[in-house]
Coordinates of C-alpha atoms in Angstrom, one line a residue:
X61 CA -8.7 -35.2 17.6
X62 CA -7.4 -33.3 14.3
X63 CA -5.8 -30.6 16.6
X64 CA -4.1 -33.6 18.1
X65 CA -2.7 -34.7 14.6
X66 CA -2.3 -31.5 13.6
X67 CA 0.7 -30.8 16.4
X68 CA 1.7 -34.5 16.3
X69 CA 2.4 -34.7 12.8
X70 CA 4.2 -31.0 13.3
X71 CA 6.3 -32.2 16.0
X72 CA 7.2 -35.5 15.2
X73 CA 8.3 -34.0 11.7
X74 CA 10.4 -31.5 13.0
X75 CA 12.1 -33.8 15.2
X76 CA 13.2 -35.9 12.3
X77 CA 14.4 -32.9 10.5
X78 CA 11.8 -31.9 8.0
X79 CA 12.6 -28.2 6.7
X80 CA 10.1 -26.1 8.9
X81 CA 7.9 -25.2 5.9
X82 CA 7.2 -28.4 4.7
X83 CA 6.5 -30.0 8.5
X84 CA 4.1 -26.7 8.8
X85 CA 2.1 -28.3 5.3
X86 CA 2.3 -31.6 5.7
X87 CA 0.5 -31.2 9.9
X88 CA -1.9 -28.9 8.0
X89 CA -2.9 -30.9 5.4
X90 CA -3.5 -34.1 7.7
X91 CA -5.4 -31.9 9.7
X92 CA -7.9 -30.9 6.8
X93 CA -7.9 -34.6 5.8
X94 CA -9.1 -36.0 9.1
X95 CA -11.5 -32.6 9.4
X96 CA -13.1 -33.6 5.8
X97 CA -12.0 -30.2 4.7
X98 CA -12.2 -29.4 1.2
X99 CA -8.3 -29.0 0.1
X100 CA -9.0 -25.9 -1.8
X101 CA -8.6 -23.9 1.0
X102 CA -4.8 -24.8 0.7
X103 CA -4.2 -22.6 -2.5
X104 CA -6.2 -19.8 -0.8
X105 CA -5.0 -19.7 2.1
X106 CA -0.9 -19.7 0.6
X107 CA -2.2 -17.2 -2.1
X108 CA -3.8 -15.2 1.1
X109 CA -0.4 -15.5 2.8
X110 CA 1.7 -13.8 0.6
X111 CA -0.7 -11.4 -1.5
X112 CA 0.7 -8.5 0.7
X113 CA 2.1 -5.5 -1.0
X114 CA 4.7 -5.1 1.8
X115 CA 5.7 -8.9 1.4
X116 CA 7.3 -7.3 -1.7
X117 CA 10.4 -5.6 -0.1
X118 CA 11.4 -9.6 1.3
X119 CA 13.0 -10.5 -2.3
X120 CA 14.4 -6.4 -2.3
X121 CA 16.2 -6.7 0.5
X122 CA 17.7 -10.5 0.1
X123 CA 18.9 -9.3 -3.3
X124 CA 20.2 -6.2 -1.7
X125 CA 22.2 -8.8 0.8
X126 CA 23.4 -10.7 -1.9
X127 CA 24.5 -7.7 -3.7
X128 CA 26.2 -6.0 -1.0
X129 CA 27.9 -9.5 -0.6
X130 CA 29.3 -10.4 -3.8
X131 CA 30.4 -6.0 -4.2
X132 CA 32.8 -6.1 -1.8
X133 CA 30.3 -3.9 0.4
X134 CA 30.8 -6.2 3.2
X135 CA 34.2 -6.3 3.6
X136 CA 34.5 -2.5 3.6
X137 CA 32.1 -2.3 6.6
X138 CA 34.3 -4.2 8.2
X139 CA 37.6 -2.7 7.5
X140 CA 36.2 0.6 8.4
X141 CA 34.6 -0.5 12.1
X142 CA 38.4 -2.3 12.3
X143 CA 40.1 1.0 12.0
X144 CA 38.0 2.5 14.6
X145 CA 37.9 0.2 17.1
X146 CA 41.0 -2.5 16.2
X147 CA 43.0 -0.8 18.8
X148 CA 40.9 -2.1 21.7
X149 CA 41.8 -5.1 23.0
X150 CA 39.6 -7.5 21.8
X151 CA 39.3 -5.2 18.8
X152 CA 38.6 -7.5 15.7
X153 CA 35.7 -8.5 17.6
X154 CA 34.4 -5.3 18.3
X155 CA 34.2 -4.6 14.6
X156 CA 32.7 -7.9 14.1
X157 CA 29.8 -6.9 16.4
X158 CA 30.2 -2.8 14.4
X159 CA 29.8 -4.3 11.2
X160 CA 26.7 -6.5 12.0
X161 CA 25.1 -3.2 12.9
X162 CA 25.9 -1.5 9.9
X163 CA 25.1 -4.3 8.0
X164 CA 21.9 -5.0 9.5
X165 CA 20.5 -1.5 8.6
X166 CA 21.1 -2.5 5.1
X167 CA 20.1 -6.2 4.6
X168 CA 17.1 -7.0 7.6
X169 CA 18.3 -9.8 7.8
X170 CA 20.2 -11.9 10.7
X171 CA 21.2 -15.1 8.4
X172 CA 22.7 -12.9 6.0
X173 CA 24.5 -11.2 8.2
X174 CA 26.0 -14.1 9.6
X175 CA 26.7 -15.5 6.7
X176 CA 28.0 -12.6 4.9
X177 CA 30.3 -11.0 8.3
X178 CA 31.5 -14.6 9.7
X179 CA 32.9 -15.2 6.0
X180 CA 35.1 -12.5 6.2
X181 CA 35.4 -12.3 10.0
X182 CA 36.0 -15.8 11.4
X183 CA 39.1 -16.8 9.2
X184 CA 40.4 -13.3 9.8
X185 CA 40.0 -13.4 13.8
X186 CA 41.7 -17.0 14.1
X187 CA 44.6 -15.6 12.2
X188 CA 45.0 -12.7 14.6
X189 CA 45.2 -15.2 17.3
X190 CA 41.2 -15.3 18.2
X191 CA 40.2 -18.6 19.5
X192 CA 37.6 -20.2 16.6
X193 CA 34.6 -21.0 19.2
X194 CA 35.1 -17.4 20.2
X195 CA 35.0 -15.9 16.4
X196 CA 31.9 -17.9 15.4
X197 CA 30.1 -16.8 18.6
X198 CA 30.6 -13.4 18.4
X199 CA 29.5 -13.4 14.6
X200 CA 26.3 -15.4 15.6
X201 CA 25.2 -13.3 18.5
X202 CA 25.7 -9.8 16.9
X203 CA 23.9 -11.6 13.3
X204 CA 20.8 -11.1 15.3
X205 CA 20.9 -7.4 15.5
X206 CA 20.3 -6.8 12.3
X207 CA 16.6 -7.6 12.4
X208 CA 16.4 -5.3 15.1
X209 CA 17.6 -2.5 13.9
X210 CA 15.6 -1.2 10.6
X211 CA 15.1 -2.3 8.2
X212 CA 13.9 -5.8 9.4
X213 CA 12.1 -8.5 7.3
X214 CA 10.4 -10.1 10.7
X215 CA 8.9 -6.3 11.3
X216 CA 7.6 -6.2 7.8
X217 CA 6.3 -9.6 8.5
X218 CA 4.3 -8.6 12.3
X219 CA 3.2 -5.4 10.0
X220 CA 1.8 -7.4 7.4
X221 CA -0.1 -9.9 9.3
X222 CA -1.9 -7.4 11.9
X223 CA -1.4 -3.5 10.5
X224 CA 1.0 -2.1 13.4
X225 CA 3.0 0.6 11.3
X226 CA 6.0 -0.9 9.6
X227 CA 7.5 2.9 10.0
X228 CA 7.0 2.9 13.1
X229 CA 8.0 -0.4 13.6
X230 CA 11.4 0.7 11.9
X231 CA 11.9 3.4 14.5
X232 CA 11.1 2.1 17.7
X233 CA 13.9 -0.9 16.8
X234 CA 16.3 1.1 16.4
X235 CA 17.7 2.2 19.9
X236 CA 17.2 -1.6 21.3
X237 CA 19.5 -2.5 18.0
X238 CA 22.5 0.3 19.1
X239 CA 21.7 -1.0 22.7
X240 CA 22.4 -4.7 22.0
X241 CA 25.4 -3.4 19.8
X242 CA 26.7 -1.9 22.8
X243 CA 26.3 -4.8 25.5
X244 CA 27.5 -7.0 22.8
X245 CA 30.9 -4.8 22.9
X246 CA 31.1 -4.5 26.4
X247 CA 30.5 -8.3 26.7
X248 CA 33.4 -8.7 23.9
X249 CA 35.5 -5.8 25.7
X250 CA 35.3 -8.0 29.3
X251 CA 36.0 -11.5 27.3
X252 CA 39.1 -9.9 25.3
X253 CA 40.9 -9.1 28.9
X254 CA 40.1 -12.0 30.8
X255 CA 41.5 -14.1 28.0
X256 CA 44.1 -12.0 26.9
X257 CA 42.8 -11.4 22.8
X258 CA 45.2 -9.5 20.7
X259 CA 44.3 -5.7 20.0
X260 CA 45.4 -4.5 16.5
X261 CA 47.9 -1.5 16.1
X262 CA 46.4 1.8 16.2
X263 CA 45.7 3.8 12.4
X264 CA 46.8 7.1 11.5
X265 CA 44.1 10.0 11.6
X266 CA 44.4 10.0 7.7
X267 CA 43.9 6.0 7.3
X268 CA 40.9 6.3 10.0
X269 CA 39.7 9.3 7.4
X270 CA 40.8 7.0 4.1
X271 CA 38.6 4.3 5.5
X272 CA 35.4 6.2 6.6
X273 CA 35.7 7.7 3.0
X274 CA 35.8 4.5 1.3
X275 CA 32.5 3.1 3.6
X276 CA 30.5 6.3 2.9
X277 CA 28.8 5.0 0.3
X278 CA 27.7 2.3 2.6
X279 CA 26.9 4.2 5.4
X280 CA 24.8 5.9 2.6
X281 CA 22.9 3.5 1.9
X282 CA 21.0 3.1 5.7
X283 CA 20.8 6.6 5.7
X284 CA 18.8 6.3 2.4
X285 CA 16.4 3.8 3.5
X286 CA 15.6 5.0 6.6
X287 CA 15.1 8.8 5.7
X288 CA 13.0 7.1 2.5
X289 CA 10.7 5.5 4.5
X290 CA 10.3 7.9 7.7
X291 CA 9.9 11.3 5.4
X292 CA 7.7 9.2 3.4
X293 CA 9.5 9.3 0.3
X294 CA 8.9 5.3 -0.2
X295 CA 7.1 2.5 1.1
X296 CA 9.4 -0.4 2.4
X297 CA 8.8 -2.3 -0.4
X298 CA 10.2 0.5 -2.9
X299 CA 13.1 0.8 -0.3
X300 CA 14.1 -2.4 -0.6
X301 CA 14.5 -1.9 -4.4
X302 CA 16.3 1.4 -3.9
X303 CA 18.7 -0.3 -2.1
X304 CA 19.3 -3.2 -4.7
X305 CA 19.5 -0.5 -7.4
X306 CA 21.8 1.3 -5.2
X307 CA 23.9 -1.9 -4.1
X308 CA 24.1 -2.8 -7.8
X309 CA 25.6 1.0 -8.7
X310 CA 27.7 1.1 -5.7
X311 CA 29.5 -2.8 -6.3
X312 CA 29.1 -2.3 -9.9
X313 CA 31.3 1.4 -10.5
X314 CA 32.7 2.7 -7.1
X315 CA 33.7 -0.7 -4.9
X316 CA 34.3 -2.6 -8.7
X317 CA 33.4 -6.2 -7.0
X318 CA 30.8 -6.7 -9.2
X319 CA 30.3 -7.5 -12.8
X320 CA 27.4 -7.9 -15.4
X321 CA 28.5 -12.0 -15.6
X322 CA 28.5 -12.3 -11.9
X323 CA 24.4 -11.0 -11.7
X324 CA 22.2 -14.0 -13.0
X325 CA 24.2 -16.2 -10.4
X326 CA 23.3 -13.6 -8.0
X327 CA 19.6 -13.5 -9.1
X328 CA 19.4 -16.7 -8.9
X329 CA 20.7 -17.2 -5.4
X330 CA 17.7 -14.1 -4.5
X331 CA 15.0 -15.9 -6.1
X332 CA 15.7 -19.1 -4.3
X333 CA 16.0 -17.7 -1.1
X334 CA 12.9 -15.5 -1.5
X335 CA 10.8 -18.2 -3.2
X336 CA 11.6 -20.4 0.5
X337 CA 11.0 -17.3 2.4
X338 CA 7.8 -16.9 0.8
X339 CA 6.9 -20.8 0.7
X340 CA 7.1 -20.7 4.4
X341 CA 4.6 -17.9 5.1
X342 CA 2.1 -19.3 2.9
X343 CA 2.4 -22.1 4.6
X344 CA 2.6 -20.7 7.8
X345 CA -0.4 -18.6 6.8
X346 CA -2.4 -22.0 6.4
X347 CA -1.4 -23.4 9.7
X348 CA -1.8 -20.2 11.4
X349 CA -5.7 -20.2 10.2
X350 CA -6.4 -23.7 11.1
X351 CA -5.0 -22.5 14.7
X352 CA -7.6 -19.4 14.2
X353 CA -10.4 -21.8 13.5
X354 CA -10.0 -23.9 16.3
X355 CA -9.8 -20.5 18.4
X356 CA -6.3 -21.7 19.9
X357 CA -4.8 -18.2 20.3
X358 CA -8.5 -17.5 22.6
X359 CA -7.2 -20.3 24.4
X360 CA -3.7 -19.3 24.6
X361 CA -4.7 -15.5 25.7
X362 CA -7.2 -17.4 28.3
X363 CA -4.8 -19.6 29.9
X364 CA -2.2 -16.8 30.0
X365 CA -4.6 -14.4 32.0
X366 CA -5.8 -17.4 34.2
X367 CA -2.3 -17.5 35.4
X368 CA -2.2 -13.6 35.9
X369 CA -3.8 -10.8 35.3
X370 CA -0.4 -8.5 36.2
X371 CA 1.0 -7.1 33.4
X372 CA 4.4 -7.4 35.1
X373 CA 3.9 -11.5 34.9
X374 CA 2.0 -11.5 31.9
X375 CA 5.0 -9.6 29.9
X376 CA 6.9 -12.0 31.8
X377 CA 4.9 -15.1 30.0
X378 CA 5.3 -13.6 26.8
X379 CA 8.4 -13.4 26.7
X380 CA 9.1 -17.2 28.3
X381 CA 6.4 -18.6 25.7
X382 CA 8.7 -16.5 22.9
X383 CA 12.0 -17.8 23.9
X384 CA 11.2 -21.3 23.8
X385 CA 8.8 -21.4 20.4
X386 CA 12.0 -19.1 19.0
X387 CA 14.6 -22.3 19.9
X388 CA 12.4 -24.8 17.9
X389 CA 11.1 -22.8 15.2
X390 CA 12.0 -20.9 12.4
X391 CA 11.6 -16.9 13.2
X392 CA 9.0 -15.9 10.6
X393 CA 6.9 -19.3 11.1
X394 CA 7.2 -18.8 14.9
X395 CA 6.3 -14.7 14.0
X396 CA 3.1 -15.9 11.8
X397 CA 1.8 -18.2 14.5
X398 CA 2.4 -16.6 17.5
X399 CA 2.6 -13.0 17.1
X400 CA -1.7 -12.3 16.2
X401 CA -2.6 -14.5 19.0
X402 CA -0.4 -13.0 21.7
X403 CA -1.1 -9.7 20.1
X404 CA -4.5 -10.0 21.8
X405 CA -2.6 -10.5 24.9
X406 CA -0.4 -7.8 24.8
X407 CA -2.7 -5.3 24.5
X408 CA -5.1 -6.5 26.8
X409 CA -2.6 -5.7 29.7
X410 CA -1.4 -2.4 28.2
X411 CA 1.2 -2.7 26.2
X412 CA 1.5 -0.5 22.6
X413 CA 1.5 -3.3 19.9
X414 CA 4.5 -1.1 18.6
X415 CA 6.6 -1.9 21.5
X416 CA 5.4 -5.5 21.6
X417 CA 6.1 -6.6 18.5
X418 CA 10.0 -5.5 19.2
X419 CA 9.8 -7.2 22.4
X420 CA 8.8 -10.0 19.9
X421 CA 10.9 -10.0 17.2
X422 CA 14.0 -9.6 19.9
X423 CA 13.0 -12.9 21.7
X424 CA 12.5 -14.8 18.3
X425 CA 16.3 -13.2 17.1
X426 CA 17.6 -14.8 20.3
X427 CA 16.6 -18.0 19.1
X428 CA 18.5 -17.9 15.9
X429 CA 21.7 -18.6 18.3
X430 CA 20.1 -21.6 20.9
X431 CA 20.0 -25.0 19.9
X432 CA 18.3 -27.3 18.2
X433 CA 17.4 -24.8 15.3
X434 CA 19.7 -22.0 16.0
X435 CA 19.8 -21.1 12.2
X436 CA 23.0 -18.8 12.2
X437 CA 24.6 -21.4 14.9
X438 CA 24.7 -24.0 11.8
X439 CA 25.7 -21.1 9.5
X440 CA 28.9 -19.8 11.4
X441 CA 30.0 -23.3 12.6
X442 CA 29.8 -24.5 9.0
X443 CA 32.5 -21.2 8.1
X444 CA 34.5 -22.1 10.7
X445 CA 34.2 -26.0 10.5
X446 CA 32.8 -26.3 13.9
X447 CA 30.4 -28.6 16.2
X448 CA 27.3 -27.0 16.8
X449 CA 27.6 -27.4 20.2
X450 CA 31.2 -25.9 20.7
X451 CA 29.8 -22.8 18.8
X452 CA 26.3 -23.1 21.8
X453 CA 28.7 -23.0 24.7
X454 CA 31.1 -20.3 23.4
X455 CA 27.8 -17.9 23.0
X456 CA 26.5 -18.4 26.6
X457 CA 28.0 -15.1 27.5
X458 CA 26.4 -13.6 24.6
X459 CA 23.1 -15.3 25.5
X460 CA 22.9 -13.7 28.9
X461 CA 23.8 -10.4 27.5
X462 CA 21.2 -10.7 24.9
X463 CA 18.4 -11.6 28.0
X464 CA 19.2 -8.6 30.2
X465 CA 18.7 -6.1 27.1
X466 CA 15.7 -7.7 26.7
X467 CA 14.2 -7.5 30.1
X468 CA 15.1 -3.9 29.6
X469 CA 13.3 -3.3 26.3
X470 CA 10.2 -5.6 27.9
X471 CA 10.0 -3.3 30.8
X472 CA 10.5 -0.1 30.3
X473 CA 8.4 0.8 26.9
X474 CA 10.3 4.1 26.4
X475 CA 13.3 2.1 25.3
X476 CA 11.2 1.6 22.2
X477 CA 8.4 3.7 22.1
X478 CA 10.7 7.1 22.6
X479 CA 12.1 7.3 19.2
X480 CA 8.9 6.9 17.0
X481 CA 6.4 9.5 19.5
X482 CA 9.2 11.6 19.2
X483 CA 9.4 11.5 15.5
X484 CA 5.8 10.3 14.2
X485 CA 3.6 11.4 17.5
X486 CA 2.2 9.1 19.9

């Protein structure tokens, strides 16, 4: 009966619109009422949630974002993947999907990206004769690489909730990422003929040269990170602050977009975002032990492997299961609830928790662009003043590119597993 609130109250909530976080703690504390639960166990259980050292780096790498943002960082990824690839046809929007990748081994982070590359992106493209549908998809789709390739909050999140490696974690994203980058382009590439999208005149040798000079220091700062954290230099969580640091010197005295009176409105913006970040997986946290209690994920695991016991059909589940919780639900709620309990699962049919939670965090980015809580469908159609559903139909073709690359990384485990063996050991 109180499990029967419990996903009621959740559903019926998010239906009506409740912010995610708040449906997850009102269906949890109904539940403890109707158990007779003591409602201590809510501050434990939210303090439990988030007392993670690694949990840390979340607040680093939003402020990094935020910095890279407001220091003209962005917009210099995004004049330099122009000038490399503006010539194509369809070129504006293969820098659009280039500077997502760039900017996603900076910030972790797919709503940032979004918001952050579609500013600058989707007015430019529908002045150069883009249609606006087209701009906003291509911004969306290509948002959701960034969590993919490192860093990536939703990894740090899987690491912290069962102990997979967040280094390795890193690595074994990072040749899925380039490989959605690159289907992402081809898809864009295909588009730009059929239609007939402008391609931008071709730069000098010395402008090409100009430009990669001026985004070095950007470029820099991935590099940083990810040779931090693999030669074990720093934890994630001190990455994340050696990138704000870095963002702030960069912005501050070589890009000059940033300025001691613009940082307490940038701090500001960080510890909002963080604090909500943070709210949620405490909350989460909560809803994902009452689930524990109640032995839900056994039950989950049991009626998965009742089905089949072939991993082929199994990994095949997963991923369904993924896909549709990922369309409803917010990724790092969907990542606390789902990802222990299917864990199990996972495992129990061979697969290396490394590569799963990959396969995981992929299926839960493709969410961010289906309806009805796409979270960087809203963002880019509010950019470009769009429908949500004109923005859904535009990304279909991005959606079934996004699918095959992750049948690929689902089934064949050295797509993700070569990188970090090769690096780390098996």
């Amino acid at each position: 009966m109180e499990v029967i609130a419990l996903f009621a109250v959740f559903l019926v909530l998010l239906l009506v619109g409740v912010p995610i976080a708040f449906s997850l703690g009102i269906a949890s504390l109904s539940y403890l009422l109707l158990a007779g639960i003591p409602l201590t166990i809510v501050p434990q259980r939210l303090y439990s949630g988030i007392d993670t050292f690694v949990l840390l780096c979340i607040p680093g790498f939003v402020l990094a974002g935020n910095l890279m943002n407001v220091g003209n960082i962005t917009e210099h990824i995004v004049r330099f993947s122009n000038a490399l690839v503006g010539h194509i046809r369809g070129g504006l929007g293969l820098a659009n999907v280039g500077g997502s990748m760039i900017f996603g081994g900076i910030s972790g982070t797919a709503v940032a990206d979004a918001a952050s590359i579609g500013s600058v992106m989707i007015p430019g493209m529908s002045k150069a004769g883009y249609d606006k549908p087209f701009s906003a998809a291509v911004t969306a789709a290509s948002s959701t690489i960034g969590p993919i390739i490192p860093p990536s909050v939703p990894m740090i999140i899987a690491g912290s909730l069962t102990g997979v490696s967040v280094g390795r974690m890193f690595l074994a994203g990072a040749i899925p990422g380039i490989l959605l980058g690159v289907a992402m382009m081809v898809t864009v590439y295909l588009l730009a003929i059929r239609r007939g999208y402008p391609k931008e005149k071709r730069v000098s040798l010395l402008q090409l040269v100009r430009e990669g000079r001026t985004a070095f220091w950007a470029l820099l700062m991935t590099a940083i990170i990810l040779y931090g954290i693999i030669g074990g230099f720093f934890t994630p969580t001190e990455a994340s602050i050696v990138a704000s640091l870095y963002a702030l010197v960069v912005g501050m005295y070589v890009y000059k977009g940033l300025s001691w009176r613009k940082l307490p409105a940038i701090l500001t913006d960080t510890v909002l975002t963080s604090s909500a970040l943070l709210l949620l997986v405490g909350l989460a946290n909560l809803f994902g032990w009452i689930l524990t209690s109640e032995q839900i994920p056994q039950m989950v695991a049991s009626g998965i492997l009742a089905i089949s016991e072939n991993p082929l059909v199994v990994i095949l589940i997963l991923n369904l299961i993924m896909l549709c919780v990922g369309a409803f639900m917010e990724t790092i709620a969907a990542l606390i609830i789902l990802f222990p309990a299917l864990l199990g699962v996972a495992t129990g049919v061979g697969m290396d928790p490394v590569h799963f939670a990959v396969m995981a965090v992929l299926n839960l980015m493709i969410g961010l662009t289906t309806p009805p809580v796409g979270v960087c469908l809203f963002v880019v159609s509010g950019i470009g003043n769009l429908q949500v559903l004109t923005v859904a139909r535009a990304i279909l073709p991005f959606l079934i590119c996004n699918l095959a690359v992750l049948l690929l990384v689902a089934y064949v485990p050295a797509i993700s597993m070569w990188l970090p063996n090769l690096i780390l050991g098996p």
